Coordinates of C-alpha atoms in Angstrom, one line a residue:
M183 CA 59.5 1.1 73.7
F184 CA 56.4 -0.8 74.7
E185 CA 56.4 0.8 78.2
R186 CA 56.6 4.2 76.6
D187 CA 53.6 3.4 74.3
A188 CA 51.6 2.4 77.3
D189 CA 51.9 5.9 78.8
P190 CA 49.1 8.2 77.4
K191 CA 51.5 11.1 77.4
F192 CA 53.5 9.8 74.5
R193 CA 50.5 8.7 72.4
D194 CA 48.1 10.7 70.1
G195 CA 45.0 8.6 70.7
L196 CA 43.5 6.5 73.5
T197 CA 42.8 2.8 73.5
D198 CA 39.2 1.5 73.7
E199 CA 39.6 0.6 77.3
E200 CA 40.7 4.2 78.1
T201 CA 37.9 5.7 76.1
Y202 CA 35.3 3.4 77.8
A203 CA 36.7 4.3 81.3
K204 CA 36.2 8.0 80.6
L205 CA 32.5 7.5 79.7
K206 CA 29.7 8.1 82.2
P207 CA 26.7 5.7 82.7
P208 CA 23.7 6.8 80.5
S209 CA 20.8 8.4 82.2
S210 CA 18.1 6.8 79.9
I211 CA 18.1 3.9 77.5
V212 CA 15.8 3.0 74.5
V213 CA 14.8 -0.6 74.4
K214 CA 12.5 -3.0 72.5
F215 CA 10.5 -5.8 74.2
G216 CA 7.7 -8.3 73.7
R217 CA 6.7 -10.4 70.7
M218 CA 5.3 -7.2 69.0
K219 CA 8.6 -5.4 69.4
L220 CA 7.3 -2.5 71.4
V221 CA 9.7 0.4 71.9
G222 CA 10.2 2.3 75.1
E223 CA 12.5 4.9 76.7
Y224 CA 13.2 4.2 80.4
P225 CA 15.5 5.8 82.9
Y226 CA 18.6 4.0 84.0
R227 CA 20.3 4.4 87.4
G228 CA 23.0 1.6 87.3
D229 CA 26.8 1.9 87.2
A230 CA 27.3 -0.2 84.0
K231 CA 27.8 1.4 80.6
P232 CA 26.0 -0.9 78.2
G233 CA 26.2 -0.7 74.4
C234 CA 23.8 -1.3 71.5
G235 CA 22.4 -4.8 71.6
S236 CA 22.9 -5.4 75.3
K237 CA 20.1 -7.4 77.1
M238 CA 18.3 -5.7 79.9
V239 CA 15.7 -6.6 82.5
V240 CA 13.0 -3.9 82.4
R241 CA 9.8 -3.1 84.3
T242 CA 7.2 -2.1 81.7
F243 CA 3.6 -1.1 81.9
R244 CA 2.7 -4.8 81.7
A245 CA 5.2 -6.7 83.9
I246 CA 8.9 -7.4 84.3
E247 CA 10.1 -8.2 80.8
F248 CA 13.3 -9.1 79.0
A249 CA 14.4 -6.3 76.5
E250 CA 17.1 -5.4 74.1
M251 CA 18.9 -2.1 74.1
L252 CA 18.6 0.0 71.0
T253 CA 20.4 3.2 71.9
T254 CA 20.8 5.9 74.5
T255 CA 19.5 9.5 74.5
C256 CA 22.7 11.0 75.6
G257 CA 26.3 11.2 74.5
N258 CA 27.6 8.7 77.0
S259 CA 26.9 5.4 75.2
G260 CA 29.6 2.8 75.3
C261 CA 29.3 2.1 71.5
G262 CA 29.2 5.8 70.5
K263 CA 25.9 5.4 68.6
S264 CA 23.7 7.4 71.0
I265 CA 21.2 10.0 69.8
S266 CA 19.7 13.1 71.4
R267 CA 16.1 13.0 72.7
S268 CA 14.9 15.5 70.1
E269 CA 16.2 13.2 67.3
M270 CA 14.4 10.3 68.8
L271 CA 11.1 12.2 69.1
T272 CA 11.4 13.4 65.5
Y273 CA 11.9 9.8 64.4
V274 CA 8.8 8.7 66.3
E275 CA 6.8 11.5 64.8
N276 CA 7.8 10.7 61.2
S277 CA 7.2 6.9 61.8
G278 CA 3.6 7.2 62.7
G279 CA 3.2 9.7 65.6
R280 CA 0.6 8.5 68.0
D281 CA 0.3 5.1 66.2
Y282 CA 3.9 4.4 66.9
P283 CA 4.2 1.9 69.9
F284 CA 6.3 4.1 72.1
Q285 CA 6.2 3.7 75.9
T286 CA 7.8 5.8 78.6
N287 CA 6.1 4.3 81.7
G288 CA 8.8 2.0 83.1
E289 CA 12.3 1.5 84.4
I290 CA 15.6 -0.2 83.5
L291 CA 16.3 -2.6 86.4
R292 CA 19.7 -4.1 85.4
V293 CA 21.8 -5.4 82.7
A294 CA 20.9 -9.1 82.1
T295 CA 23.1 -11.8 83.7
I296 CA 23.6 -15.4 82.6
E297 CA 20.7 -16.5 84.9
D298 CA 18.4 -13.9 83.4
L299 CA 19.3 -15.1 79.8
N300 CA 18.5 -18.7 80.8
R301 CA 15.2 -17.7 82.4
A302 CA 14.1 -15.7 79.4
S303 CA 14.9 -18.6 77.1
A304 CA 12.9 -20.9 79.3
A305 CA 9.9 -18.6 79.1
T306 CA 10.1 -18.5 75.3
D307 CA 10.2 -22.3 75.1
R308 CA 7.2 -22.6 77.4
S309 CA 5.2 -20.2 75.2
R310 CA 5.8 -22.4 72.1
A311 CA 5.1 -25.6 74.0
E312 CA 1.8 -24.4 75.5
L313 CA 0.4 -23.1 72.2
G314 CA -1.1 -26.4 71.1
H315 CA -2.7 -27.0 74.5
V316 CA -4.3 -23.5 74.5
R317 CA -5.7 -24.2 71.1
E318 CA -7.3 -27.4 72.4
I319 CA -8.9 -25.5 75.3
A320 CA -10.2 -22.9 72.9
A321 CA -11.8 -25.7 70.7
E322 CA -13.4 -27.2 73.8
Q323 CA -14.8 -23.8 74.7
R324 CA -16.0 -23.3 71.1
F325 CA -14.0 -20.1 70.9
P326 CA -14.9 -18.5 67.4
A327 CA -11.4 -17.1 66.7
K328 CA -8.0 -18.4 65.7
I329 CA -5.3 -18.5 68.4
V330 CA -2.2 -17.1 66.7
D331 CA 0.5 -17.1 69.4
L332 CA 1.2 -17.0 73.1
E333 CA 3.7 -14.9 75.1
F334 CA 4.9 -15.4 78.7
T335 CA 6.6 -12.5 80.3
F336 CA 10.0 -12.7 81.9
D337 CA 8.6 -13.5 85.4
E338 CA 5.7 -15.6 83.9
S339 CA 3.2 -13.5 85.8
L340 CA 1.4 -12.6 82.6
L341 CA 0.2 -14.7 79.7
L342 CA -0.7 -12.8 76.6
V343 CA -3.0 -14.6 74.0
Y344 CA -3.0 -13.2 70.5
Y345 CA -6.1 -14.2 68.5
L346 CA -7.2 -13.3 65.0
C347 CA -10.8 -12.2 64.5
D348 CA -12.6 -9.5 62.5
E349 CA -15.3 -8.8 65.0
R350 CA -15.8 -8.5 68.7
I351 CA -16.4 -11.7 70.6
D352 CA -16.9 -12.9 74.2
F353 CA -13.8 -14.6 75.6
R354 CA -14.7 -14.5 79.4
D355 CA -15.1 -18.3 79.6
L356 CA -11.8 -18.9 77.9
T357 CA -9.9 -16.5 80.2
M358 CA -11.4 -18.2 83.3
R359 CA -10.3 -21.6 82.0
L360 CA -6.8 -20.4 81.2
A361 CA -6.4 -18.6 84.5
N362 CA -7.3 -21.9 86.4
E363 CA -4.9 -23.8 84.2
Y364 CA -1.8 -21.6 84.4
H365 CA -2.4 -19.6 87.6
C366 CA -1.4 -16.3 86.2
R367 CA -3.0 -13.2 84.8
I368 CA -4.5 -13.7 81.3
E369 CA -4.6 -10.9 78.7
M370 CA -6.4 -11.4 75.3
R371 CA -5.0 -9.3 72.4
Q372 CA -6.9 -9.1 69.1
V373 CA -4.7 -8.8 66.0
G374 CA -5.3 -8.4 62.2
A375 CA -3.8 -10.2 59.2
R376 CA -0.7 -8.0 59.1
D377 CA -0.1 -8.5 62.9
E378 CA -0.4 -12.2 62.4
A379 CA 2.5 -12.1 59.8
R380 CA 4.5 -10.0 62.3
L381 CA 4.1 -12.7 64.9
V382 CA 4.6 -15.9 62.9
A383 CA 6.4 -15.0 59.6
D384 CA 10.1 -15.1 59.1
Y385 CA 11.4 -14.3 55.6
E386 CA 9.9 -12.8 52.5
R387 CA 10.4 -13.6 48.8
C388 CA 13.1 -10.9 48.7
G389 CA 15.3 -13.0 51.0
Q390 CA 15.1 -10.5 53.9
H391 CA 13.2 -10.6 57.2
C392 CA 9.6 -9.5 56.9
C393 CA 9.5 -5.7 57.3
C394 CA 6.7 -5.9 59.9
K395 CA 8.8 -8.3 62.0
N396 CA 12.1 -6.5 61.6
F397 CA 11.6 -2.8 61.9
L398 CA 8.2 -1.6 60.6
K399 CA 6.0 -0.5 63.6
V400 CA 3.0 1.1 61.9
L401 CA 1.2 -1.0 59.3
K402 CA -0.7 1.4 57.1
P403 CA -3.0 0.2 54.3
I404 CA -1.6 -0.2 50.8
S405 CA -3.7 0.7 47.7
M406 CA -3.6 -0.8 44.2
R407 CA -2.8 2.6 42.9
S408 CA 0.7 2.3 44.2
A409 CA 1.3 -0.9 42.2
K410 CA -0.1 0.7 39.0
V411 CA 2.1 3.8 39.4
Q412 CA 5.2 1.7 39.9
K413 CA 4.4 -0.4 36.8
A414 CA 4.3 -3.5 39.0
T415 CA 2.4 -6.6 37.9
L416 CA -1.2 -6.6 39.0
D417 CA -1.3 -10.3 39.8
P418 CA -2.4 -10.5 43.5
M419 CA -0.3 -13.6 44.1
K420 CA 2.9 -11.7 43.1
I421 CA 2.4 -8.4 44.9
S422 CA 1.0 -9.9 48.1
G423 CA 3.1 -10.6 51.2
R424 CA 2.9 -13.3 53.9
C425 CA -0.2 -11.8 55.3
G426 CA -2.1 -12.0 52.0
R427 CA -2.3 -8.2 51.7
L428 CA -0.4 -6.0 49.3
M429 CA 3.3 -5.8 50.3
C430 CA 4.3 -3.0 52.6
C431 CA 7.4 -2.2 50.4
L432 CA 5.1 -0.7 47.8
R433 CA 4.6 2.2 50.1
Y434 CA 8.4 3.0 50.5
E435 CA 8.9 4.5 47.0
D436 CA 5.4 5.7 46.4
A437 CA 6.2 9.3 47.3
T438 CA 9.2 9.3 44.9
Y439 CA 7.2 7.9 42.1
E440 CA 4.5 10.5 42.6
E441 CA 7.0 13.3 42.5
L442 CA 8.7 11.9 39.3
R443 CA 5.4 11.3 37.6
K444 CA 4.4 15.0 37.9
K445 CA 7.3 15.9 35.7
L446 CA 6.2 13.7 32.8
P447 CA 3.4 14.7 30.3
K448 CA 0.3 12.6 30.2
N449 CA -0.4 10.1 27.4
K450 CA -1.9 11.4 24.2
T451 CA -0.5 14.8 24.9
R452 CA 1.0 16.8 22.0
V453 CA 4.7 17.7 22.5
G454 CA 7.6 18.9 20.5
T455 CA 11.0 17.2 19.9
S456 CA 14.2 18.0 18.1
E457 CA 12.9 15.9 15.2
G458 CA 9.5 17.4 15.0
P459 CA 6.1 17.4 16.8
G460 CA 4.4 14.3 18.0
I461 CA 2.1 12.6 20.5
V462 CA 3.1 11.0 23.7
V463 CA 2.5 7.2 23.6
D464 CA 4.1 6.0 26.8
S465 CA 6.5 7.1 29.5
K466 CA 9.1 5.6 31.9
I467 CA 9.0 7.2 35.4
L468 CA 12.3 6.2 36.9
V469 CA 14.5 7.0 33.8
Q470 CA 12.3 10.0 32.9
L471 CA 11.9 9.0 29.2
V472 CA 8.9 9.7 27.0
L473 CA 7.9 7.7 23.9
V474 CA 6.7 10.1 21.2
R475 CA 5.1 9.2 17.9
L476 CA 6.2 11.7 15.4
D477 CA 3.7 13.3 12.9
A478 CA 3.7 11.6 9.5
P479 CA 1.9 12.3 6.1
D480 CA -1.6 11.0 5.7
G481 CA -1.8 7.2 5.2
E482 CA 1.6 6.6 6.8
Y483 CA 2.6 5.4 10.3
G484 CA 4.7 7.8 12.3
R485 CA 8.1 6.9 13.6
E486 CA 8.4 6.5 17.4
I487 CA 11.4 7.9 19.3
A488 CA 12.4 8.0 23.0
V489 CA 13.0 11.5 24.3
P490 CA 14.3 12.6 27.7
V491 CA 11.7 14.8 29.5
E492 CA 14.2 17.7 29.7
E493 CA 14.5 17.8 25.9
L494 CA 10.8 18.2 25.2
M495 CA 9.6 21.6 23.9
D496 CA 6.6 23.4 22.7
P497 CA 5.1 21.7 19.5
N498 CA 4.7 25.1 17.9
D499 CA 8.4 26.1 18.4
C500 CA 10.0 22.8 17.5
P501 CA 11.6 22.3 14.0
A502 CA 9.5 20.9 11.2
P503 CA 10.0 17.2 10.5
G504 CA 12.7 16.4 7.9
S505 CA 14.1 20.0 7.9
A506 CA 17.8 20.8 8.1
E507 CA 17.3 22.2 11.6
A508 CA 15.7 19.0 12.7
K509 CA 18.6 16.9 11.3
K510 CA 21.1 19.2 13.0
M511 CA 19.3 19.0 16.4
A512 CA 18.8 15.2 16.1
P513 CA 20.5 13.5 19.0
D514 CA 23.3 11.0 18.7
P515 CA 21.7 7.7 17.4
M516 CA 24.1 5.7 19.6
R517 CA 23.3 7.6 22.7
G518 CA 22.8 5.3 25.7
M519 CA 24.4 2.3 24.1
S520 CA 27.3 0.4 25.7
T521 CA 30.8 0.3 24.1
R522 CA 30.3 -3.3 23.0
T523 CA 26.9 -2.5 21.3
V524 CA 28.4 0.5 19.5
Q525 CA 31.3 -1.6 18.2
E526 CA 29.0 -4.4 17.0
K527 CA 26.8 -1.8 15.2
L528 CA 29.7 -0.1 13.5
T529 CA 31.1 -3.5 12.4
T530 CA 27.7 -4.5 10.9
E531 CA 27.4 -1.2 9.0
R532 CA 31.0 -1.5 7.7
N533 CA 30.4 -5.1 6.4
A534 CA 27.2 -4.0 4.7
K535 CA 29.0 -1.1 3.0
L536 CA 31.8 -3.4 1.8
A537 CA 29.2 -5.9 0.4
K538 CA 27.4 -3.1 -1.4
Q539 CA 30.7 -2.0 -3.0
D540 CA 31.4 -5.6 -4.1
R541 CA 28.0 -5.8 -5.8
Y542 CA 28.7 -2.5 -7.6
R543 CA 32.0 -3.8 -8.9
E544 CA 30.4 -7.0 -10.2
K545 CA 27.7 -5.0 -11.9
D546 CA 30.3 -2.7 -13.5
G547 CA 32.3 -5.7 -14.7
A548 CA 29.2 -7.2 -16.4
I549 CA 28.6 -3.9 -18.2
N550 CA 32.2 -3.5 -19.3
P551 CA 33.4 -7.1 -20.2
E552 CA 36.6 -5.9 -21.9
S553 CA 38.1 -4.6 -18.6
K554 CA 41.7 -5.8 -18.3
S555 CA 41.4 -6.8 -14.7
S556 CA 38.4 -9.0 -15.6
R557 CA 40.6 -11.1 -18.0
T558 CA 43.8 -11.4 -16.1
D559 CA 42.9 -11.5 -12.5
A560 CA 39.5 -13.2 -12.3
P561 CA 39.4 -16.9 -11.5
R562 CA 37.9 -19.5 -13.8
T563 CA 35.5 -22.3 -12.8
N564 CA 33.7 -25.0 -14.7
A565 CA 30.1 -24.8 -15.7
A566 CA 27.6 -25.5 -13.0
P567 CA 25.9 -28.8 -12.9
G568 CA 22.5 -29.0 -14.5
G569 CA 23.3 -26.6 -17.3
A570 CA 22.9 -23.3 -15.5
N571 CA 25.7 -20.9 -16.3
T572 CA 26.1 -18.5 -13.3
G573 CA 28.4 -15.6 -12.7
A574 CA 30.8 -17.9 -10.9
N575 CA 31.1 -20.2 -13.9
T576 CA 32.4 -17.5 -16.3
V577 CA 35.3 -15.0 -16.2
A578 CA 34.5 -12.3 -13.7
N579 CA 33.1 -9.0 -15.1
T580 CA 32.3 -10.7 -18.5
G581 CA 29.3 -12.9 -17.7
A582 CA 29.3 -14.4 -21.3
T583 CA 30.2 -17.7 -23.0
S584 CA 30.8 -17.7 -26.7
P585 CA 28.3 -20.0 -28.4
A586 CA 31.0 -21.0 -31.0
N587 CA 33.2 -22.4 -28.3
T588 CA 30.6 -24.0 -26.0
P589 CA 30.4 -27.8 -26.6
E590 CA 27.1 -29.1 -27.7
G591 CA 25.1 -30.7 -25.0
S592 CA 26.9 -28.9 -22.2
G593 CA 23.9 -26.9 -21.4
A594 CA 25.9 -23.6 -20.8
G595 CA 23.6 -20.6 -21.4
S596 CA 24.6 -17.0 -21.9
S597 CA 23.4 -14.2 -19.8
A598 CA 21.2 -11.4 -21.2
G599 CA 23.9 -8.8 -20.8
T600 CA 26.1 -10.6 -23.5
D601 CA 23.7 -11.0 -26.3
G602 CA 24.6 -7.6 -27.7
A603 CA 28.3 -8.4 -27.7
K604 CA 27.7 -11.6 -29.6
K605 CA 25.7 -9.9 -32.3
K606 CA 28.3 -7.3 -32.8
R607 CA 31.0 -10.0 -33.2
R608 CA 28.9 -11.8 -35.8
R609 CA 28.3 -8.7 -37.8
K610 CA 32.0 -7.9 -37.7
R611 CA 32.9 -11.3 -39.0
K612 CA 30.4 -11.1 -41.8
K613 CA 31.8 -7.7 -42.9
S614 CA 35.4 -9.0 -42.8
G615 CA 34.5 -12.2 -44.7
G616 CA 34.6 -14.6 -41.8
S617 CA 32.3 -17.5 -41.1
P618 CA 28.8 -16.2 -40.3
D619 CA 28.3 -18.7 -37.6
G620 CA 31.4 -17.6 -35.7
A621 CA 33.3 -20.9 -36.3
A622 CA 37.1 -20.8 -35.9
P623 CA 39.2 -21.2 -39.0
S624 CA 40.5 -24.6 -39.8
S625 CA 44.0 -25.8 -38.7
N626 CA 45.2 -26.2 -42.3
T627 CA 45.0 -22.5 -42.9
S628 CA 48.4 -20.9 -42.1
P629 CA 48.7 -17.4 -40.8
N630 CA 51.0 -16.5 -43.7
S631 CA 48.2 -17.1 -46.2
M632 CA 45.6 -15.1 -44.2
N633 CA 44.9 -11.6 -45.3
P634 CA 44.8 -9.0 -42.5
S635 CA 41.0 -9.2 -42.1
A636 CA 41.2 -13.0 -41.7
R637 CA 43.9 -12.7 -39.1
E638 CA 41.9 -10.1 -37.2
N639 CA 38.9 -12.4 -37.4
A640 CA 41.0 -15.4 -36.1
A641 CA 42.4 -13.3 -33.3
D642 CA 38.9 -12.1 -32.3
S643 CA 37.7 -15.7 -32.3
A644 CA 40.6 -16.7 -30.1
D645 CA 39.8 -13.9 -27.7
S646 CA 36.2 -15.1 -27.6
D647 CA 37.4 -18.6 -27.0
D648 CA 39.7 -17.4 -24.2
V649 CA 36.9 -15.9 -22.1
S650 CA 34.6 -18.9 -22.6
D651 CA 34.2 -21.7 -20.1
E652 CA 33.4 -25.3 -21.1
G653 CA 32.5 -28.4 -19.1
D654 CA 35.1 -30.9 -18.1
D655 CA 33.2 -33.8 -19.7
N656 CA 33.4 -32.1 -23.2
A657 CA 37.1 -31.1 -23.1
R658 CA 39.2 -32.7 -25.8
D659 CA 42.8 -33.1 -26.7
D660 CA 43.0 -31.1 -29.9
T661 CA 46.0 -30.2 -31.9
R662 CA 47.4 -26.7 -32.0
D663 CA 49.1 -25.0 -34.9
D664 CA 51.5 -22.0 -34.8
T665 CA 48.7 -19.5 -34.5
G666 CA 47.5 -21.0 -31.1
I667 CA 44.1 -22.0 -32.5
E668 CA 42.9 -25.5 -31.7
S669 CA 41.5 -27.7 -34.5
S670 CA 40.4 -31.3 -34.8
G671 CA 40.6 -31.3 -38.6
T672 CA 36.9 -30.6 -39.1
G673 CA 35.0 -27.4 -39.5
D674 CA 32.4 -28.2 -36.8
S675 CA 32.2 -25.5 -34.1
S676 CA 31.8 -28.2 -31.4
T677 CA 35.2 -29.6 -32.1
N678 CA 37.0 -26.2 -32.3
A679 CA 36.6 -25.4 -28.7
P680 CA 39.9 -24.6 -27.0
G681 CA 41.3 -27.1 -24.4
N682 CA 42.2 -26.5 -20.9
N683 CA 45.9 -26.1 -21.8
A684 CA 47.5 -23.6 -19.5
G685 CA 50.5 -23.0 -21.8
G686 CA 48.1 -22.2 -24.7
R687 CA 46.3 -19.6 -22.6
K688 CA 49.5 -18.0 -21.6
R689 CA 50.6 -17.7 -25.3
R690 CA 47.3 -16.2 -26.3
R691 CA 47.6 -13.6 -23.5
R692 CA 51.1 -12.7 -24.6
R693 CA 49.8 -12.3 -28.2
R694 CA 47.0 -10.0 -27.1
R695 CA 49.5 -7.9 -25.2
G696 CA 51.6 -7.5 -28.3
G697 CA 54.4 -9.9 -27.2
G698 CA 56.5 -12.1 -29.5
G699 CA 57.8 -15.6 -28.7
N700 CA 56.1 -18.6 -30.1
D701 CA 52.9 -16.6 -30.8
A702 CA 54.6 -14.2 -33.3
P703 CA 54.0 -14.8 -37.0
R704 CA 56.8 -16.9 -38.7
D705 CA 57.0 -14.7 -41.8
G706 CA 57.8 -11.6 -39.7
G707 CA 54.4 -10.0 -40.4
P708 CA 52.6 -7.7 -38.0
P709 CA 51.5 -9.1 -34.7
A710 CA 47.9 -10.2 -34.1
P711 CA 45.6 -7.3 -33.2
T712 CA 44.5 -6.8 -29.6
N713 CA 41.2 -5.6 -28.1

């Protein structure tokens, strides 16, 4: 089976070795060389078929140099990444034209061997080692410029000296001294601040190689206008590169920002929105949003909304603020929010709605204290310390404590909403012949001897006692007669307060509901009236 797979007749594709064998050597190769990463296209007459990244020995317009292959200008490249010559010339034109460092005067000699690689490495090491010595010579000659870097060519027949200076200077004495020192041709190259960063810089604050050192060949000036358009900080320390000038990357997106900015209205321009007309306050270029301050009545501050630029309209044709059409055209208030943010907002609104409903129920219970649910289902708590009687210290929805059943000195006060109910009960007792001060009848009065009005008064007093709440320190163990009314044997209202007897409360509740049992009258008379 393996022998059959090795035969190209029985396979659909070819192996890499077979594909490479069918290729022809390229006729021209594009390479980069030198410390300034110059680019050149040179003819090639060898038999090898190199790929991208291969090291080459090249004769350039300066000397024999060590270069790196970028691509080929034909379809016979070993790596398959070759381009046509027209594509290469178009790239050069778009990257700077005549300013692009593109050379054609030269020739590819051969693909580099191991000896060539070692020789190129030795030349690079010598350039670094001799930099300090050349700076000492320049100081002795009083050379009024800064020596930035040195470069020995591959055959060490040429020494290039890069110096930083803003004006023209005389360097003839220095070149004569260096020629006698190194016995080779000396070439002085003046560079600027950006070229200095290209020679000596390595990484930028973005974590990538400096653009000028990696791929950028033409260093055009950058203006502060680009930083303002892109909403970048105007701090020079934060928008400056290794060269001390504005970063070159500000120029990359400048054309895109200019195109997007033309679509946005200028600030203080009057525009129309789906919620009414307004004035542009600010804008976001990349997201194409406009912050509009809507018109408001005199003396009020208009509301600000963010509107996409495609939803803007003529201020004369937009709906009037607050109209039904404006409300209908209003966008989704949760537009642009994430799913988590929408859920949190809905949960908050639902909790606020439930809390509002609870407050309405409490308010309705305070207005209608005779609600059945307020008497049977609401919890009871003791009076709050310090004498303040709050809504949590009384039966829910009643908010009142009977003054006849509140122990003296307990400090329990009644709310304003229960004063009217108390006065009505007092007037009712006076009309029925009861005690004007609302005191409960004495325990020696039997229910058989009471007339109907007295029994009604006693039942009403018991109901009032049932909904009252007294302090634990004033609770007393009082005796109970058959009517379920507590008494200590005296007529004082402070001693007639009901105890915290759970059984007594249950019997009183059954009596109010019309039930019999122990709360029914012994003489078979009518049951106690209910509210």
